[in-house]
PDB file of C-alpha atoms in Angstrom:
ATOM      1  CA  MET Y  26       6.676  34.145 -52.989  1.00 44.00           C
ATOM      2  CA  ALA Y  27       9.098  34.196 -55.886  1.00 44.00           C
ATOM      3  CA  GLN Y  28      10.421  37.647 -56.702  1.00 41.00           C
ATOM      4  CA  GLN Y  29       9.296  37.317 -60.328  1.00 40.00           C
ATOM      5  CA  SER Y  30       5.676  36.976 -59.415  1.00 47.00           C
ATOM      6  CA  LEU Y  31       5.962  40.173 -57.393  1.00 48.00           C
ATOM      7  CA  ASP Y  32       7.458  42.028 -60.351  1.00 50.00           C
ATOM      8  CA  ALA Y  33       5.243  44.947 -61.345  1.00 49.00           C
ATOM      9  CA  THR Y  34       6.395  44.604 -64.935  1.00 47.00           C
ATOM     10  CA  ASN Y  35       4.498  41.288 -65.084  1.00 61.00           C
ATOM     11  CA  ARG Y  36       1.080  42.876 -64.302  1.00 65.00           C
ATOM     12  CA  PRO Y  37      -1.430  41.494 -66.651  1.00 69.00           C
ATOM     13  CA  LEU Y  38      -3.845  44.371 -67.055  1.00 83.00           C
ATOM     14  CA  SER Y  39      -4.616  47.633 -65.407  1.00 89.00           C
ATOM     15  CA  LEU Y  40      -7.646  48.135 -63.109  1.00 92.00           C
ATOM     16  CA  ASP Y  41      -9.387  50.109 -65.862  1.00 91.00           C
ATOM     17  CA  GLN Y  42      -8.752  47.412 -68.510  1.00 90.00           C
ATOM     18  CA  VAL Y  43     -10.007  44.596 -66.213  1.00 90.00           C
ATOM     19  CA  ALA Y  44     -13.123  46.674 -65.229  1.00 89.00           C
ATOM     20  CA  ASP Y  45     -13.930  47.381 -68.879  1.00 87.00           C
ATOM     21  CA  ARG Y  46     -13.623  43.632 -69.685  1.00 84.00           C
ATOM     22  CA  ILE Y  47     -16.022  42.749 -66.840  1.00 84.00           C
ATOM     23  CA  ASN Y  48     -18.438  45.483 -67.845  1.00 72.00           C
ATOM     24  CA  ASP Y  49     -18.764  43.762 -71.246  1.00 62.00           C
ATOM     25  CA  VAL Y  50     -19.737  40.437 -69.750  1.00 58.00           C
ATOM     26  CA  SER Y  51     -21.662  40.502 -66.500  1.00 62.00           C
ATOM     27  CA  THR Y  52     -20.302  38.089 -63.889  1.00 68.00           C
ATOM     28  CA  LEU Y  53     -23.141  38.556 -61.450  1.00 72.00           C
ATOM     29  CA  PRO Y  54     -26.127  36.463 -62.663  1.00 79.00           C
ATOM     30  CA  GLU Y  55     -28.582  38.713 -64.503  1.00 82.00           C
ATOM     31  CA  VAL Y  56     -31.464  38.060 -62.133  1.00 84.00           C
ATOM     32  CA  ALA Y  57     -29.280  38.766 -59.061  1.00 83.00           C
ATOM     33  CA  LEU Y  58     -28.173  42.056 -60.662  1.00 83.00           C
ATOM     34  CA  ARG Y  59     -31.783  42.946 -61.385  1.00 86.00           C
ATOM     35  CA  VAL Y  60     -32.911  42.148 -57.905  1.00 87.00           C
ATOM     36  CA  VAL Y  61     -30.181  44.294 -56.417  1.00 84.00           C
ATOM     37  CA  GLN Y  62     -30.999  47.190 -58.797  1.00 84.00           C
ATOM     38  CA  VAL Y  63     -34.768  46.900 -58.044  1.00 86.00           C
ATOM     39  CA  ALA Y  64     -34.103  47.018 -54.294  1.00 79.00           C
ATOM     40  CA  ASN Y  65     -31.854  50.038 -54.703  1.00 80.00           C
ATOM     41  CA  ASP Y  66     -34.456  52.012 -56.535  1.00 82.00           C
ATOM     42  CA  ALA Y  67     -36.464  54.116 -54.122  1.00 80.00           C
ATOM     43  CA  ARG Y  68     -39.450  53.900 -56.490  1.00 86.00           C
ATOM     44  CA  SER Y  69     -39.478  50.120 -56.411  1.00 86.00           C
ATOM     45  CA  SER Y  70     -42.175  48.235 -54.530  1.00 86.00           C
ATOM     46  CA  ALA Y  71     -42.784  44.654 -53.340  1.00 87.00           C
ATOM     47  CA  SER Y  72     -44.667  44.151 -56.622  1.00 90.00           C
ATOM     48  CA  ASP Y  73     -41.547  44.969 -58.657  1.00 90.00           C
ATOM     49  CA  LEU Y  74     -39.568  42.422 -56.703  1.00 90.00           C
ATOM     50  CA  LYS Y  75     -42.277  39.839 -57.064  1.00 90.00           C
ATOM     51  CA  ARG Y  76     -42.272  40.338 -60.939  1.00 90.00           C
ATOM     52  CA  VAL Y  77     -38.487  39.881 -61.135  1.00 90.00           C
ATOM     53  CA  LEU Y  78     -38.599  36.710 -59.165  1.00 90.00           C
ATOM     54  CA  GLU Y  79     -41.604  35.186 -60.868  1.00 88.00           C
ATOM     55  CA  ASN Y  80     -39.746  35.554 -64.219  1.00 88.00           C
ATOM     56  CA  ASP Y  81     -37.414  32.903 -62.886  1.00 90.00           C
ATOM     57  CA  PRO Y  82     -39.491  29.922 -61.576  1.00 91.00           C
ATOM     58  CA  ALA Y  83     -36.375  28.008 -60.424  1.00 90.00           C
ATOM     59  CA  LEU Y  84     -35.153  30.900 -58.363  1.00 90.00           C
ATOM     60  CA  THR Y  85     -38.540  31.436 -56.910  1.00 93.00           C
ATOM     61  CA  ALA Y  86     -38.730  27.733 -55.869  1.00 94.00           C
ATOM     62  CA  ARG Y  87     -35.341  27.941 -54.204  1.00 92.00           C
ATOM     63  CA  VAL Y  88     -36.356  31.074 -52.282  1.00 93.00           C
ATOM     64  CA  LEU Y  89     -39.559  29.555 -51.093  1.00 95.00           C
ATOM     65  CA  ARG Y  90     -37.803  26.316 -50.124  1.00 93.00           C
ATOM     66  CA  THR Y  91     -35.502  28.331 -47.810  1.00 93.00           C
ATOM     67  CA  VAL Y  92     -38.357  30.417 -46.467  1.00 94.00           C
ATOM     68  CA  ASN Y  93     -40.008  27.158 -45.418  1.00 93.00           C
ATOM     69  CA  SER Y  94     -36.839  25.724 -43.882  1.00 90.00           C
ATOM     70  CA  SER Y  95     -36.154  25.304 -40.198  1.00 87.00           C
ATOM     71  CA  TYR Y  96     -34.059  28.538 -40.344  1.00 88.00           C
ATOM     72  CA  TYR Y  97     -37.245  30.645 -40.266  1.00 88.00           C
ATOM     73  CA  SER Y  98     -39.380  28.218 -38.281  1.00 87.00           C
ATOM     74  CA  LEU Y  99     -42.638  29.593 -39.702  1.00 89.00           C
ATOM     75  CA  ARG Y 100     -45.846  28.109 -38.328  1.00 88.00           C
ATOM     76  CA  TYR Y 101     -47.169  27.270 -41.852  1.00 89.00           C
ATOM     77  CA  ASN Y 102     -45.792  26.800 -45.357  1.00 94.00           C
ATOM     78  CA  VAL Y 103     -45.442  29.739 -47.602  1.00 94.00           C
ATOM     79  CA  HIS Y 104     -46.513  29.123 -51.271  1.00 94.00           C
ATOM     80  CA  SER Y 105     -45.962  32.424 -53.070  1.00 94.00           C
ATOM     81  CA  VAL Y 106     -43.467  35.272 -53.321  1.00 92.00           C
ATOM     82  CA  GLN Y 107     -46.182  37.757 -52.412  1.00 92.00           C
ATOM     83  CA  GLN Y 108     -46.916  35.815 -49.263  1.00 94.00           C
ATOM     84  CA  ALA Y 109     -43.124  35.505 -48.417  1.00 94.00           C
ATOM     85  CA  ILE Y 110     -42.647  39.269 -48.814  1.00 92.00           C
ATOM     86  CA  ALA Y 111     -45.641  39.942 -46.630  1.00 92.00           C
ATOM     87  CA  LEU Y 112     -44.284  37.668 -43.832  1.00 92.00           C
ATOM     88  CA  LEU Y 113     -40.557  38.354 -43.942  1.00 92.00           C
ATOM     89  CA  GLY Y 114     -40.391  41.753 -45.626  1.00 91.00           C
ATOM     90  CA  PHE Y 115     -38.959  43.166 -48.856  1.00 89.00           C
ATOM     91  CA  ASN Y 116     -35.337  43.207 -47.758  1.00 90.00           C
ATOM     92  CA  GLN Y 117     -35.186  39.694 -46.440  1.00 92.00           C
ATOM     93  CA  ILE Y 118     -36.645  38.203 -49.562  1.00 92.00           C
ATOM     94  CA  ARG Y 119     -34.338  40.364 -51.655  1.00 91.00           C
ATOM     95  CA  ASN Y 120     -31.354  38.933 -49.741  1.00 93.00           C
ATOM     96  CA  LEU Y 121     -32.595  35.350 -50.201  1.00 94.00           C
ATOM     97  CA  ALA Y 122     -33.041  36.010 -53.915  1.00 91.00           C
ATOM     98  CA  VAL Y 123     -29.546  37.427 -54.285  1.00 91.00           C
ATOM     99  CA  THR Y 124     -28.066  34.603 -52.205  1.00 93.00           C
ATOM    100  CA  ALA Y 125     -29.867  31.878 -54.325  1.00 90.00           C
ATOM    101  CA  SER Y 126     -28.828  33.446 -57.660  1.00 87.00           C
ATOM    102  CA  VAL Y 127     -25.226  34.216 -56.595  1.00 88.00           C
ATOM    103  CA  ALA Y 128     -24.842  30.601 -55.451  1.00 89.00           C
ATOM    104  CA  ASP Y 129     -24.898  29.563 -59.072  1.00 84.00           C
ATOM    105  CA  VAL Y 130     -21.475  31.133 -59.617  1.00 85.00           C
ATOM    106  CA  PHE Y 131     -19.946  28.656 -57.199  1.00 87.00           C
ATOM    107  CA  THR Y 132     -21.317  25.453 -58.678  1.00 81.00           C
ATOM    108  CA  LYS Y 133     -18.144  24.650 -60.632  1.00 83.00           C
ATOM    109  CA  ASP Y 134     -15.356  24.438 -58.072  1.00 82.00           C
ATOM    110  CA  ILE Y 135     -11.672  24.597 -58.536  1.00 80.00           C
ATOM    111  CA  GLY Y 136      -9.307  23.042 -56.043  1.00 73.00           C
ATOM    112  CA  ILE Y 137      -5.971  24.857 -55.640  1.00 80.00           C
ATOM    113  CA  ARG Y 138      -3.760  25.387 -52.655  1.00 78.00           C
ATOM    114  CA  ARG Y 139      -5.580  27.442 -50.044  1.00 86.00           C
ATOM    115  CA  TYR Y 140      -8.578  28.370 -52.275  1.00 91.00           C
ATOM    116  CA  SER Y 141     -11.722  26.898 -53.446  1.00 91.00           C
ATOM    117  CA  ARG Y 142     -14.934  28.485 -54.672  1.00 92.00           C
ATOM    118  CA  ARG Y 143     -16.990  26.462 -52.344  1.00 92.00           C
ATOM    119  CA  GLU Y 144     -14.995  27.653 -49.329  1.00 93.00           C
ATOM    120  CA  LEU Y 145     -15.320  31.225 -50.560  1.00 95.00           C
ATOM    121  CA  TRP Y 146     -19.064  30.729 -50.921  1.00 95.00           C
ATOM    122  CA  ARG Y 147     -19.145  29.462 -47.248  1.00 95.00           C
ATOM    123  CA  HIS Y 148     -17.118  32.536 -46.263  1.00 97.00           C
ATOM    124  CA  LEU Y 149     -19.449  35.016 -48.008  1.00 97.00           C
ATOM    125  CA  VAL Y 150     -22.669  33.472 -46.474  1.00 96.00           C
ATOM    126  CA  SER Y 151     -21.056  33.376 -43.077  1.00 97.00           C
ATOM    127  CA  VAL Y 152     -19.939  36.934 -43.211  1.00 98.00           C
ATOM    128  CA  ALA Y 153     -23.354  37.901 -44.376  1.00 97.00           C
ATOM    129  CA  VAL Y 154     -25.060  36.184 -41.431  1.00 97.00           C
ATOM    130  CA  ALA Y 155     -22.457  37.526 -38.992  1.00 98.00           C
ATOM    131  CA  SER Y 156     -22.764  41.045 -40.332  1.00 98.00           C
ATOM    132  CA  ARG Y 157     -26.529  40.995 -39.875  1.00 97.00           C
ATOM    133  CA  MET Y 158     -26.088  39.681 -36.296  1.00 97.00           C
ATOM    134  CA  ILE Y 159     -23.586  42.412 -35.463  1.00 98.00           C
ATOM    135  CA  ALA Y 160     -25.562  45.120 -36.968  1.00 97.00           C
ATOM    136  CA  SER Y 161     -28.745  43.985 -35.126  1.00 96.00           C
ATOM    137  CA  ARG Y 162     -26.997  43.761 -31.833  1.00 96.00           C
ATOM    138  CA  CYS Y 163     -25.376  47.140 -32.245  1.00 97.00           C
ATOM    139  CA  GLY Y 164     -28.733  48.703 -32.986  1.00 96.00           C
ATOM    140  CA  LEU Y 165     -27.950  49.739 -36.576  1.00 95.00           C
ATOM    141  CA  ALA Y 166     -30.784  50.717 -38.788  1.00 86.00           C
ATOM    142  CA  GLY Y 167     -31.273  48.444 -41.762  1.00 84.00           C
ATOM    143  CA  PHE Y 168     -29.396  45.334 -40.538  1.00 90.00           C
ATOM    144  CA  GLU Y 169     -30.704  43.463 -43.681  1.00 92.00           C
ATOM    145  CA  GLU Y 170     -28.442  45.785 -45.633  1.00 94.00           C
ATOM    146  CA  ALA Y 171     -25.555  44.449 -43.576  1.00 96.00           C
ATOM    147  CA  TYR Y 172     -26.390  41.014 -44.787  1.00 96.00           C
ATOM    148  CA  LEU Y 173     -26.295  41.956 -48.396  1.00 95.00           C
ATOM    149  CA  ALA Y 174     -23.123  43.900 -47.866  1.00 96.00           C
ATOM    150  CA  GLY Y 175     -21.490  40.932 -46.151  1.00 97.00           C
ATOM    151  CA  LEU Y 176     -22.630  38.546 -48.884  1.00 96.00           C
ATOM    152  CA  LEU Y 177     -20.992  40.570 -51.595  1.00 95.00           C
ATOM    153  CA  HIS Y 178     -17.959  42.070 -49.788  1.00 97.00           C
ATOM    154  CA  ASP Y 179     -15.425  39.760 -51.433  1.00 97.00           C
ATOM    155  CA  TRP Y 180     -16.971  39.916 -54.923  1.00 92.00           C
ATOM    156  CA  GLY Y 181     -13.666  41.232 -56.274  1.00 96.00           C
ATOM    157  CA  ILE Y 182     -12.092  37.811 -55.615  1.00 96.00           C
ATOM    158  CA  ILE Y 183     -14.549  36.103 -57.830  1.00 91.00           C
ATOM    159  CA  LEU Y 184     -13.927  38.673 -60.513  1.00 93.00           C
ATOM    160  CA  GLU Y 185     -10.186  38.091 -60.329  1.00 94.00           C
ATOM    161  CA  ASP Y 186     -10.772  34.264 -60.354  1.00 92.00           C
ATOM    162  CA  GLN Y 187     -12.831  34.651 -63.585  1.00 88.00           C
ATOM    163  CA  TYR Y 188     -11.093  37.467 -65.445  1.00 90.00           C
ATOM    164  CA  LEU Y 189      -7.488  37.021 -64.314  1.00 92.00           C
ATOM    165  CA  HIS Y 190      -7.743  33.341 -63.700  1.00 90.00           C
ATOM    166  CA  GLU Y 191      -4.211  32.201 -64.543  1.00 91.00           C
ATOM    167  CA  GLU Y 192      -2.640  35.027 -62.621  1.00 92.00           C
ATOM    168  CA  PHE Y 193      -5.035  34.590 -59.705  1.00 93.00           C
ATOM    169  CA  VAL Y 194      -4.322  30.921 -59.386  1.00 92.00           C
ATOM    170  CA  SER Y 195      -0.602  31.535 -59.596  1.00 91.00           C
ATOM    171  CA  LEU Y 196      -0.848  34.221 -56.913  1.00 93.00           C
ATOM    172  CA  VAL Y 197      -2.827  32.018 -54.480  1.00 93.00           C
ATOM    173  CA  ALA Y 198      -0.641  28.999 -55.049  1.00 89.00           C
ATOM    174  CA  GLN Y 199       2.493  30.950 -54.085  1.00 89.00           C
ATOM    175  CA  LEU Y 200       1.078  33.175 -51.349  1.00 91.00           C
ATOM    176  CA  PRO Y 201       3.248  32.988 -48.148  1.00 90.00           C
ATOM    177  CA  GLU Y 202       1.139  32.413 -45.021  1.00 86.00           C
ATOM    178  CA  ASP Y 203       2.394  35.627 -43.322  1.00 88.00           C
ATOM    179  CA  VAL Y 204       1.438  37.886 -46.252  1.00 91.00           C
ATOM    180  CA  ARG Y 205      -2.009  39.533 -46.466  1.00 93.00           C
ATOM    181  CA  PHE Y 206      -3.750  38.603 -49.694  1.00 94.00           C
ATOM    182  CA  ALA Y 207      -4.541  42.197 -50.448  1.00 95.00           C
ATOM    183  CA  ASP Y 208      -0.841  43.134 -50.202  1.00 94.00           C
ATOM    184  CA  ALA Y 209       0.050  40.365 -52.595  1.00 94.00           C
ATOM    185  CA  GLU Y 210      -2.669  41.549 -55.013  1.00 95.00           C
ATOM    186  CA  GLN Y 211      -1.270  45.035 -54.992  1.00 94.00           C
ATOM    187  CA  ALA Y 212       2.253  43.713 -55.727  1.00 92.00           C
ATOM    188  CA  VAL Y 213       1.121  41.496 -58.628  1.00 92.00           C
ATOM    189  CA  PHE Y 214      -1.987  43.287 -60.114  1.00 94.00           C
ATOM    190  CA  GLY Y 215      -1.485  46.871 -58.883  1.00 94.00           C
ATOM    191  CA  PHE Y 216      -4.856  46.676 -57.246  1.00 96.00           C
ATOM    192  CA  ASP Y 217      -6.697  44.490 -54.856  1.00 97.00           C
ATOM    193  CA  HIS Y 218     -10.065  42.752 -54.770  1.00 97.00           C
ATOM    194  CA  ALA Y 219     -11.647  45.578 -52.803  1.00 97.00           C
ATOM    195  CA  GLU Y 220     -10.758  48.188 -55.418  1.00 97.00           C
ATOM    196  CA  LEU Y 221     -11.803  45.861 -58.323  1.00 96.00           C
ATOM    197  CA  GLY Y 222     -15.057  44.891 -56.661  1.00 95.00           C
ATOM    198  CA  GLY Y 223     -15.801  48.467 -55.750  1.00 96.00           C
ATOM    199  CA  ARG Y 224     -15.258  49.673 -59.258  1.00 95.00           C
ATOM    200  CA  ILE Y 225     -17.688  47.219 -60.680  1.00 92.00           C
ATOM    201  CA  ALA Y 226     -20.276  47.625 -57.898  1.00 91.00           C
ATOM    202  CA  GLU Y 227     -20.303  51.390 -58.631  1.00 92.00           C
ATOM    203  CA  ARG Y 228     -20.846  50.720 -62.410  1.00 88.00           C
ATOM    204  CA  TRP Y 229     -23.667  48.271 -61.623  1.00 86.00           C
ATOM    205  CA  LYS Y 230     -25.373  50.696 -59.164  1.00 85.00           C
ATOM    206  CA  PHE Y 231     -25.122  48.550 -56.090  1.00 89.00           C
ATOM    207  CA  PRO Y 232     -26.695  49.955 -52.880  1.00 90.00           C
ATOM    208  CA  PRO Y 233     -24.429  52.438 -51.117  1.00 93.00           C
ATOM    209  CA  ALA Y 234     -23.837  50.330 -47.993  1.00 94.00           C
ATOM    210  CA  THR Y 235     -22.938  47.328 -50.180  1.00 95.00           C
ATOM    211  CA  LEU Y 236     -20.589  49.369 -52.397  1.00 96.00           C
ATOM    212  CA  ALA Y 237     -18.902  50.888 -49.307  1.00 97.00           C
ATOM    213  CA  ALA Y 238     -18.472  47.467 -47.703  1.00 98.00           C
ATOM    214  CA  ILE Y 239     -16.961  45.975 -50.864  1.00 98.00           C
ATOM    215  CA  ARG Y 240     -14.363  48.921 -50.993  1.00 98.00           C
ATOM    216  CA  TYR Y 241     -13.557  49.245 -47.335  1.00 97.00           C
ATOM    217  CA  HIS Y 242     -14.099  45.868 -45.559  1.00 97.00           C
ATOM    218  CA  HIS Y 243     -10.343  45.723 -44.841  1.00 95.00           C
ATOM    219  CA  SER Y 244     -10.014  49.413 -44.160  1.00 94.00           C
ATOM    220  CA  SER Y 245     -13.115  50.970 -42.623  1.00 96.00           C
ATOM    221  CA  ASP Y 246     -10.942  53.956 -41.370  1.00 95.00           C
ATOM    222  CA  GLN Y 247     -10.738  55.068 -45.038  1.00 95.00           C
ATOM    223  CA  CYS Y 248     -14.432  55.142 -45.555  1.00 96.00           C
ATOM    224  CA  SER Y 249     -15.470  58.846 -45.661  1.00 94.00           C
ATOM    225  CA  ASP Y 250     -19.246  58.161 -46.018  1.00 93.00           C
ATOM    226  CA  ARG Y 251     -20.466  58.617 -42.421  1.00 93.00           C
ATOM    227  CA  ASP Y 252     -23.896  57.156 -43.344  1.00 94.00           C
ATOM    228  CA  GLU Y 253     -22.513  53.891 -44.593  1.00 96.00           C
ATOM    229  CA  LEU Y 254     -19.556  53.617 -42.209  1.00 97.00           C
ATOM    230  CA  PRO Y 255     -21.484  51.543 -39.452  1.00 97.00           C
ATOM    231  CA  ILE Y 256     -22.350  48.838 -41.979  1.00 98.00           C
ATOM    232  CA  VAL Y 257     -18.769  48.803 -43.292  1.00 98.00           C
ATOM    233  CA  GLN Y 258     -17.504  48.406 -39.681  1.00 98.00           C
ATOM    234  CA  ALA Y 259     -19.974  45.541 -39.044  1.00 98.00           C
ATOM    235  CA  VAL Y 260     -18.814  43.794 -42.179  1.00 98.00           C
ATOM    236  CA  GLU Y 261     -15.198  44.393 -41.319  1.00 98.00           C
ATOM    237  CA  LEU Y 262     -15.708  42.892 -37.854  1.00 98.00           C
ATOM    238  CA  ALA Y 263     -17.708  39.935 -39.273  1.00 98.00           C
ATOM    239  CA  ASN Y 264     -15.042  39.242 -41.821  1.00 97.00           C
ATOM    240  CA  TYR Y 265     -12.332  39.158 -39.124  1.00 97.00           C
ATOM    241  CA  LEU Y 266     -14.407  36.980 -36.813  1.00 97.00           C
ATOM    242  CA  CYS Y 267     -15.254  34.366 -39.540  1.00 97.00           C
ATOM    243  CA  THR Y 268     -11.704  34.340 -40.817  1.00 96.00           C
ATOM    244  CA  SER Y 269     -10.301  33.888 -37.355  1.00 95.00           C
ATOM    245  CA  LYS Y 270     -12.630  30.844 -36.965  1.00 96.00           C
ATOM    246  CA  GLY Y 271     -11.181  29.334 -40.081  1.00 94.00           C
ATOM    247  CA  ILE Y 272     -14.060  30.324 -42.439  1.00 96.00           C
ATOM    248  CA  SER Y 273     -11.900  32.272 -44.838  1.00 94.00           C
ATOM    249  CA  ALA Y 274     -11.747  33.461 -48.426  1.00 92.00           C
ATOM    250  CA  ILE Y 275      -8.117  32.442 -48.838  1.00 92.00           C
ATOM    251  CA  ARG Y 276      -7.048  29.726 -46.403  1.00 88.00           C
ATOM    252  CA  SER Y 277      -4.557  30.884 -43.662  1.00 84.00           C
ATOM    253  CA  ALA Y 278      -4.173  34.329 -45.186  1.00 86.00           C
ATOM    254  CA  PRO Y 279      -4.018  36.924 -42.350  1.00 87.00           C
ATOM    255  CA  VAL Y 280      -6.716  39.607 -42.033  1.00 90.00           C
ATOM    256  CA  GLY Y 281      -6.249  42.844 -40.227  1.00 88.00           C
ATOM    257  CA  LYS Y 282      -8.191  43.209 -36.924  1.00 91.00           C
ATOM    258  CA  PRO Y 283     -10.691  46.025 -36.804  1.00 94.00           C
ATOM    259  CA  SER Y 284      -9.314  49.129 -35.141  1.00 93.00           C
ATOM    260  CA  LEU Y 285     -10.260  49.982 -31.569  1.00 92.00           C
ATOM    261  CA  GLN Y 286     -11.854  53.103 -32.973  1.00 93.00           C
ATOM    262  CA  ALA Y 287     -14.130  51.056 -35.220  1.00 95.00           C
ATOM    263  CA  LEU Y 288     -15.162  48.712 -32.378  1.00 96.00           C
ATOM    264  CA  GLU Y 289     -15.851  51.815 -30.108  1.00 96.00           C
ATOM    265  CA  SER Y 290     -17.820  53.476 -32.948  1.00 96.00           C
ATOM    266  CA  LEU Y 291     -20.032  50.319 -33.135  1.00 97.00           C
ATOM    267  CA  GLY Y 292     -20.317  50.332 -29.297  1.00 96.00           C
ATOM    268  CA  VAL Y 293     -18.655  46.895 -29.061  1.00 97.00           C
ATOM    269  CA  THR Y 294     -16.942  46.525 -25.664  1.00 96.00           C
ATOM    270  CA  ARG Y 295     -14.422  43.800 -24.788  1.00 94.00           C
ATOM    271  CA  GLU Y 296     -17.279  41.785 -23.235  1.00 96.00           C
ATOM    272  CA  ASP Y 297     -19.511  42.336 -26.312  1.00 96.00           C
ATOM    273  CA  TYR Y 298     -16.616  41.007 -28.549  1.00 96.00           C
ATOM    274  CA  ARG Y 299     -16.294  37.884 -26.345  1.00 96.00           C
ATOM    275  CA  VAL Y 300     -20.032  37.280 -26.659  1.00 97.00           C
ATOM    276  CA  LEU Y 301     -20.095  37.789 -30.391  1.00 97.00           C
ATOM    277  CA  TRP Y 302     -17.146  35.417 -30.727  1.00 97.00           C
ATOM    278  CA  GLU Y 303     -19.065  32.730 -28.842  1.00 96.00           C
ATOM    279  CA  ASP Y 304     -22.576  33.374 -30.416  1.00 97.00           C
ATOM    280  CA  ILE Y 305     -21.487  33.501 -33.989  1.00 96.00           C
ATOM    281  CA  ASP Y 306     -21.113  29.681 -34.112  1.00 95.00           C
ATOM    282  CA  ALA Y 307     -24.724  29.019 -33.209  1.00 94.00           C
ATOM    283  CA  GLU Y 308     -25.870  31.789 -35.660  1.00 94.00           C
ATOM    284  CA  LEU Y 309     -23.924  30.074 -38.452  1.00 94.00           C
ATOM    285  CA  ARG Y 310     -25.321  26.622 -37.510  1.00 92.00           C
ATOM    286  CA  ASP Y 311     -28.883  27.915 -37.679  1.00 90.00           C
ATOM    287  CA  ALA Y 312     -28.120  29.455 -41.068  1.00 89.00           C
ATOM    288  CA  ARG Y 313     -26.734  26.335 -42.698  1.00 87.00           C
ATOM    289  CA  SER Y 314     -29.713  26.050 -45.087  1.00 86.00           C
ATOM    290  CA  LEU Y 315     -28.446  29.238 -46.781  1.00 88.00           C
ATOM    291  CA  LEU Y 316     -25.278  27.354 -47.999  1.00 86.00           C
ATOM    292  CA  THR Y 317     -27.395  24.969 -50.083  1.00 84.00           C
ATOM    293  CA  ILE Y 318     -30.118  27.419 -51.261  1.00 75.00           C
TER     294      ILE Y 318
END
């Protein structure tokens, strides 16, 4: 990468300035933000989620189409949000609703060297599915929380794409293949996508596990919240596995391997790791309908 593009004096805006700009214009679709906030409110019920979804008939139709897809293999068709929640549960329908609404952000693609929004979308959905699989197999409580955390873990990249677009495109275009994207972000912006995404997720009152995963999916050892750490570690492992299989946010950019301590904390042995590596392909094939929700 050219020295000029790594020069700190060329930094466009500070983290606080970018965060303030994003706070003025919400990037996350309003209905997705509302669904996340309803789900994060302990006082919310299935009826509250139902009301949010039914205010957006197009979103409701997309959720029900996915519920009735081969991915769930239900014995009969589901025709209402209430019925879907009763069958699959509050958290699964929440996750489908967020997946469907967030997908709209990726409809207009850009094709630059080593990055496309469609490939990022594929990465996010894949990490979500893999995070849920890992959390389930490791016996973590709330493995649907792992799905949501995985789906939104790289939200900071979309924020950079939208609010620092020219600088982001320049950074990706010049990124050497042996440099971690987060390190390049720090050099150019003074912060990385995990910091930016975490700052916005905190302002928008994301669920604690999702917030922690956004902040620490490259550095679970820095997460001090013991309650959320297992989900963060599951997302970190899922991110590494998917990236290693070529399903990456930034093509060919190296991603750090989870520490031995993180794997031991999850209870993942060497054999477990091998099985996860092999099984993730089938899991992602089964979940293909989520990519076109």
